[in-house]
CSV table of C-alpha atoms and ligand atoms in Angstrom, one decimal:
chain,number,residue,atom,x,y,z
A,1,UNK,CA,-38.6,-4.8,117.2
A,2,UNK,CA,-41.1,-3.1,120.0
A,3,UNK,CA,-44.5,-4.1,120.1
A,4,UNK,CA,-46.8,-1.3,121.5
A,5,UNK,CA,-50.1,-2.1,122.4
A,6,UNK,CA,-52.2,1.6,122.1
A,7,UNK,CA,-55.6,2.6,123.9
A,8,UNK,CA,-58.2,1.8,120.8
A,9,UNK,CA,-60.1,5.0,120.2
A,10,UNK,CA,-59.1,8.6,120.8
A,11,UNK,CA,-55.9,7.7,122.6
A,12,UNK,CA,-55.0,5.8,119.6
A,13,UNK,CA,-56.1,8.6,117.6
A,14,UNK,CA,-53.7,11.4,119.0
A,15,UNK,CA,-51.0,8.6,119.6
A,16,UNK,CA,-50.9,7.8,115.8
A,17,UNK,CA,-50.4,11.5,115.3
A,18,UNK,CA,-47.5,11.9,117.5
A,19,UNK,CA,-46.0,8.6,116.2
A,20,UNK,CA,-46.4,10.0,112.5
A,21,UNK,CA,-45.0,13.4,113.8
A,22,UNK,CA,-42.1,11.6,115.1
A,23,UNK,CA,-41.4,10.0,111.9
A,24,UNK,CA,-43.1,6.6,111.7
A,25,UNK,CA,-45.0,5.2,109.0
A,26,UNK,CA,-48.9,4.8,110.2
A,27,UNK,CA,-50.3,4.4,106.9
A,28,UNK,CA,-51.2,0.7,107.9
A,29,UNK,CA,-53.8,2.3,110.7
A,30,UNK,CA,-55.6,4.7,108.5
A,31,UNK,CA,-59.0,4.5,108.7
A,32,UNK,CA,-60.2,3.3,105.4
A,33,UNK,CA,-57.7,1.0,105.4
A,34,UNK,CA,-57.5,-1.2,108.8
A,35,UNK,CA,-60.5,-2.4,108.7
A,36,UNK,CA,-61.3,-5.0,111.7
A,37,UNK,CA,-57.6,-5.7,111.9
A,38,UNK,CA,-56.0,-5.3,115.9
A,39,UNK,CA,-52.1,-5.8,115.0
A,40,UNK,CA,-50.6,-3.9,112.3
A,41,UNK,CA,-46.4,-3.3,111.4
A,42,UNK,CA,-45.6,0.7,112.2
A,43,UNK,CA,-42.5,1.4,109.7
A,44,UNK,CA,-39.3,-1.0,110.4
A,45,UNK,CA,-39.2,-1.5,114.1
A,46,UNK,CA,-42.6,-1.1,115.6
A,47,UNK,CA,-45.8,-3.3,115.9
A,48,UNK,CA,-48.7,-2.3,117.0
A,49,UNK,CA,-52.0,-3.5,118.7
A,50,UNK,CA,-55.1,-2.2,119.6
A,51,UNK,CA,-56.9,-2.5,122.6
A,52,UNK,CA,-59.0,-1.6,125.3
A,53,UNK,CA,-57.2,0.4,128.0
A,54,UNK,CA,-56.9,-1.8,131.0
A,55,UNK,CA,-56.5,-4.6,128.5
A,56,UNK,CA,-53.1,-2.4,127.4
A,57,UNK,CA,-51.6,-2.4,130.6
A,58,UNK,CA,-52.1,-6.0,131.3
A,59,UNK,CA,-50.4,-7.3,127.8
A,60,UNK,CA,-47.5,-4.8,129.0
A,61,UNK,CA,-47.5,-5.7,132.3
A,62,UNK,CA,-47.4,-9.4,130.9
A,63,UNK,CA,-44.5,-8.1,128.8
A,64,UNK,CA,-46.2,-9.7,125.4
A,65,UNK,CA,-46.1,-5.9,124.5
A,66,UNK,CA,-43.2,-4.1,125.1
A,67,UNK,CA,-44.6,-0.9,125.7
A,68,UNK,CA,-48.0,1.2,125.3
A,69,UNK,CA,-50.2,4.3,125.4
A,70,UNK,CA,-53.1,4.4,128.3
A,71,UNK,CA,-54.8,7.0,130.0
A,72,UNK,CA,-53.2,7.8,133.6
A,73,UNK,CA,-57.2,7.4,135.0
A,74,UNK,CA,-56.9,3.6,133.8
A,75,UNK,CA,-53.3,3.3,134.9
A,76,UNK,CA,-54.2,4.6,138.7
A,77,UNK,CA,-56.5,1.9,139.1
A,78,UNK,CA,-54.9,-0.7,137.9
A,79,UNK,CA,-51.7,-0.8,140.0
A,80,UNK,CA,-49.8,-2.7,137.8
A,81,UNK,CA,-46.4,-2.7,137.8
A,82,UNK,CA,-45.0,-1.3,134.7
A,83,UNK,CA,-43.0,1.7,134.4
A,84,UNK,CA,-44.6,5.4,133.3
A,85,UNK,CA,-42.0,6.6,130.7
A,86,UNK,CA,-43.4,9.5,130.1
A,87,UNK,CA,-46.2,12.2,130.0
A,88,UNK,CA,-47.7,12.8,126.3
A,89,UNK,CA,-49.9,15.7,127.4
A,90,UNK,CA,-52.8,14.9,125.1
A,91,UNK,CA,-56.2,13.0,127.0
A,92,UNK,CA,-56.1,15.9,129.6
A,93,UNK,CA,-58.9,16.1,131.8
A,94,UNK,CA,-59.5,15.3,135.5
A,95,UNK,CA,-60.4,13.0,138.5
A,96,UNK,CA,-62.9,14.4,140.4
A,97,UNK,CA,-65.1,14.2,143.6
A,98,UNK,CA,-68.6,15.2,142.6
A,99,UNK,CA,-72.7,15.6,143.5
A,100,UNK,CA,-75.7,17.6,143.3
A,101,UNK,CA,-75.4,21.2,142.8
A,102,UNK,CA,-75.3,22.8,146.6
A,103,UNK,CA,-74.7,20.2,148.7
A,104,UNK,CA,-71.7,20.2,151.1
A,105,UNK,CA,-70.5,16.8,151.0
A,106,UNK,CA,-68.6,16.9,154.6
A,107,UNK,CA,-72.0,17.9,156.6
A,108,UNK,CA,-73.0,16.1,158.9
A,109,UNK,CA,-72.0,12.9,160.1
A,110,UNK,CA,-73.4,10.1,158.0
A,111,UNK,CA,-72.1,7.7,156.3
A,112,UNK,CA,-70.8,8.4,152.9
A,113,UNK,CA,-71.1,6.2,149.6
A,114,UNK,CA,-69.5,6.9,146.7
A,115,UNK,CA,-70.5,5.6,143.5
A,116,UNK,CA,-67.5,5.2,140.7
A,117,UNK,CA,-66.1,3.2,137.4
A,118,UNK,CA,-62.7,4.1,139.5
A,119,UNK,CA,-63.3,2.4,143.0
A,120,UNK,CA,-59.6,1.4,143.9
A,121,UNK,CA,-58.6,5.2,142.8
A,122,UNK,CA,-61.5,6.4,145.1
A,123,UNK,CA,-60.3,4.0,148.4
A,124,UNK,CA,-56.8,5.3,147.7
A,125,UNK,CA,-58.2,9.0,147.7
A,126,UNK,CA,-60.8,8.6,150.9
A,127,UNK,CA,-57.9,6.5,152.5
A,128,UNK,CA,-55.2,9.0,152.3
A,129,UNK,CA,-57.6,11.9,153.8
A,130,UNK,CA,-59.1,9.2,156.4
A,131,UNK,CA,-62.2,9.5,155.6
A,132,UNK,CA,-64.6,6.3,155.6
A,133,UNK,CA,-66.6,6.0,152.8
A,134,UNK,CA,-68.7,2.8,151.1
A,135,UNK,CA,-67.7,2.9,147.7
A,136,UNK,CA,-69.9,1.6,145.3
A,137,UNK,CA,-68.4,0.1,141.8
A,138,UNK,CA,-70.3,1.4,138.7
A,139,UNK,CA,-70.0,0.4,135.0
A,140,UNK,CA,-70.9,4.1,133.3
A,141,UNK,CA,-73.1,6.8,133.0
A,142,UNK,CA,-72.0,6.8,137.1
A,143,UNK,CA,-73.8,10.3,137.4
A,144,UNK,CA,-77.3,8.7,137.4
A,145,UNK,CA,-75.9,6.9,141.1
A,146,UNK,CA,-76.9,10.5,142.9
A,147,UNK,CA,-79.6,11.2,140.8
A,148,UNK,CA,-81.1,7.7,141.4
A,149,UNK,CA,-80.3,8.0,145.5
A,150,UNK,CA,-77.6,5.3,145.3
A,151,UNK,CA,-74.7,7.5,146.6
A,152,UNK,CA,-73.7,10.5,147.8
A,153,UNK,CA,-71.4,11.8,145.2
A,154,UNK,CA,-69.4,10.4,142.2
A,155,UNK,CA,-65.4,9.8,141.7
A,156,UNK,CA,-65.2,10.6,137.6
A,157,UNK,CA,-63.6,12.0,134.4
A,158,UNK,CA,-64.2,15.3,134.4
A,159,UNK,CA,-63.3,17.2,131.3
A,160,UNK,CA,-65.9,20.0,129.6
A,161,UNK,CA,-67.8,19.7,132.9
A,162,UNK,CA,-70.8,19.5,130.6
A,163,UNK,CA,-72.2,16.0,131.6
A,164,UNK,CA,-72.1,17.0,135.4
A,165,UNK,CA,-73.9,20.3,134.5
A,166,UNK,CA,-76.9,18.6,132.4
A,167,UNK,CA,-77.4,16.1,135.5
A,168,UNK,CA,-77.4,19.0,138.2
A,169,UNK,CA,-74.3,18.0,139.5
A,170,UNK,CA,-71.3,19.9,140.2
A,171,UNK,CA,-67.6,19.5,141.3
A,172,UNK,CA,-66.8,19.3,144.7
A,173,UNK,CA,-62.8,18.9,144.7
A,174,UNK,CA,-60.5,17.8,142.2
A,175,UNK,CA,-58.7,14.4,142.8
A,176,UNK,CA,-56.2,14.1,140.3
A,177,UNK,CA,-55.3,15.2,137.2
A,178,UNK,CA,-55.5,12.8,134.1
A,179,UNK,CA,-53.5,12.7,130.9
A,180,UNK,CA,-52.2,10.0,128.2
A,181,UNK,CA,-48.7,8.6,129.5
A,182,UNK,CA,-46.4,6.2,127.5
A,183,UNK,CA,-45.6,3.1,129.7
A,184,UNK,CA,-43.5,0.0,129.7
A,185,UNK,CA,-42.7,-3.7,130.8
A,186,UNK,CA,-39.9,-3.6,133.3
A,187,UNK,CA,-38.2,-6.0,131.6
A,188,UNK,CA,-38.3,-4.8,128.0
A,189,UNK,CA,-36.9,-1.3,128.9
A,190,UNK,CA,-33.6,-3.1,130.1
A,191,UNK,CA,-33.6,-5.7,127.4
A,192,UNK,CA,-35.0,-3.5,124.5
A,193,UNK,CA,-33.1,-0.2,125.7
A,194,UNK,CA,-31.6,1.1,122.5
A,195,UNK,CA,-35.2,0.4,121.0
A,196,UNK,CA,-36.9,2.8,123.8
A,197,UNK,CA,-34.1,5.3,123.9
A,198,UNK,CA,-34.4,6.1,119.9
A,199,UNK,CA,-38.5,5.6,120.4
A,200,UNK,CA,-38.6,8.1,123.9
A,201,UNK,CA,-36.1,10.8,122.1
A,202,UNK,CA,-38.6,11.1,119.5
A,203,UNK,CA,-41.9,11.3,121.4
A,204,UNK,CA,-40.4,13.7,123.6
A,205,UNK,CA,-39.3,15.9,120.8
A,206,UNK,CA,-43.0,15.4,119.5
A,207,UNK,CA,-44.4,16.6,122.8
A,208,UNK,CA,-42.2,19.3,123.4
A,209,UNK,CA,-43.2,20.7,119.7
A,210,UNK,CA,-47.2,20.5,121.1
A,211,UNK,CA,-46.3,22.4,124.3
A,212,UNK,CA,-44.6,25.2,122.1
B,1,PRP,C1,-66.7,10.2,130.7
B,1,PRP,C2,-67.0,10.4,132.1
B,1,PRP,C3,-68.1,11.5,132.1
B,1,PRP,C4,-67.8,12.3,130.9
B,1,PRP,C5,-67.1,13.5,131.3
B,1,PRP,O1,-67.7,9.3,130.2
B,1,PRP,O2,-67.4,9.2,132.8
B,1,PRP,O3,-69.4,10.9,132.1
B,1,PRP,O4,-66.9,11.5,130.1
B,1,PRP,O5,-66.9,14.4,130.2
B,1,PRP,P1,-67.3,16.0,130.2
B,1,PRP,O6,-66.8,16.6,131.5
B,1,PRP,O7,-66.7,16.6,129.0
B,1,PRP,O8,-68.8,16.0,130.1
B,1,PRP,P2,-67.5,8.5,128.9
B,1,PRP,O9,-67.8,9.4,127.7
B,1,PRP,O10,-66.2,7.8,128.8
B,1,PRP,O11,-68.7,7.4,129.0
B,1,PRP,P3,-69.2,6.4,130.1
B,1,PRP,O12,-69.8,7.3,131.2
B,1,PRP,O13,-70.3,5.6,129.5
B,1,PRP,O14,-68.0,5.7,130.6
């Protein structure tokens, strides 16, 4: 038996779909039936969980759930050490450094402030260019923190563009790029390997079909 724990949401949406692609029984997580439920039996051999995405890498990382399905944006700010299995290639979108429209955020020689949900992933990015910054950690809606005068510029998702563009902000630089990824307790993978090997060989088939 694997127990996955899967991003609640549209993670779980698009995970379910691969997972019923690669042959699994889902029916349990269909919308009119799950209800309020979090844990539900996925065919023979697989449980599943819901949850929110940083809260899916700490069960794994705990290794109360074998393995699970989180966006690489919540992954490269947790730090945890699990494994990354593998790259679905559905949740695609982007990390990126952004502000108001026009601006060139390397004039001049103040100090910067960033404002972000992400602020370990923005350290990490200012740290590796050497750059000082004051990073400033914000809950959501982050674009209001240039609008409001709180920072300079913004570390965020970026996927239509569309929310930056109604704000009159735009991209400066792209920081990373951001898609679902399948990941895994250290331990499990060794102890559980047949499990994950017959689970991997069908997600990957799965993927590969969607990249067709
Ligand atoms: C994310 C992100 C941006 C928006 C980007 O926010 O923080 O605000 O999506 O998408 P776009 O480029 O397609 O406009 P989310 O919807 O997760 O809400 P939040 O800001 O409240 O966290």
């Amino acid at each position: 038996m694997l127990r996955l724990a899967l991003t609640k949401g549209r993670i779980e949406k698009k995970a379910l779909e691969y997972l019923a692609e690669g042959g699994y029984d889902v029916s349990e997580l269909d919308e009119d039936k799950k209800g309020r439920k979090l844990l539900f039996r996925v065919g023979e051999d697989i449980e599943v969980v819901l949850a929110k995405a940083a809260d899916v890498i700490t069960y794994v990382e705990h290794g109360v759930c074998d393995g699970g399905i989180v966006g690489e944006d919540t992954l490269m700010e947790a730090e945890a050490s699990v494994y990354e299995l593998l790259d679905l290639g559905f949740g695609v979108c982007r990390f990126a450094l952004a502000g108001p429209k026009g601006k060139n955020f390397y004039d001049g020689y103040s100090h910067k402030v960033i404002a972000s949900k992400y602020p370990n992933v923005t350290k990490n990015y200012f740290n590796a260019r050497g750059v000082d910054v004051e990073v400033v950690k914000i809950d959501g809606s982050v674009e209001l923190a240039p609008i409001l005068g709180l920072s300079d510029a913004i570390v965020d998702i970026v996927e239509t563009g569309s929310t930056l563009k109604a704000n009159g902000l735009e991209v400066y630089e792209d920081v990373a790029p951001i898609s679902a990824r399948f990941i895994a307790n250290t331990a499990s993978v060794k102890m559980k390997k047949n499990e994950f090997d017959s689970l991997l060989g069908k997600l990957k088939t799965v993927v590969a079909d969607h990249l067709k």
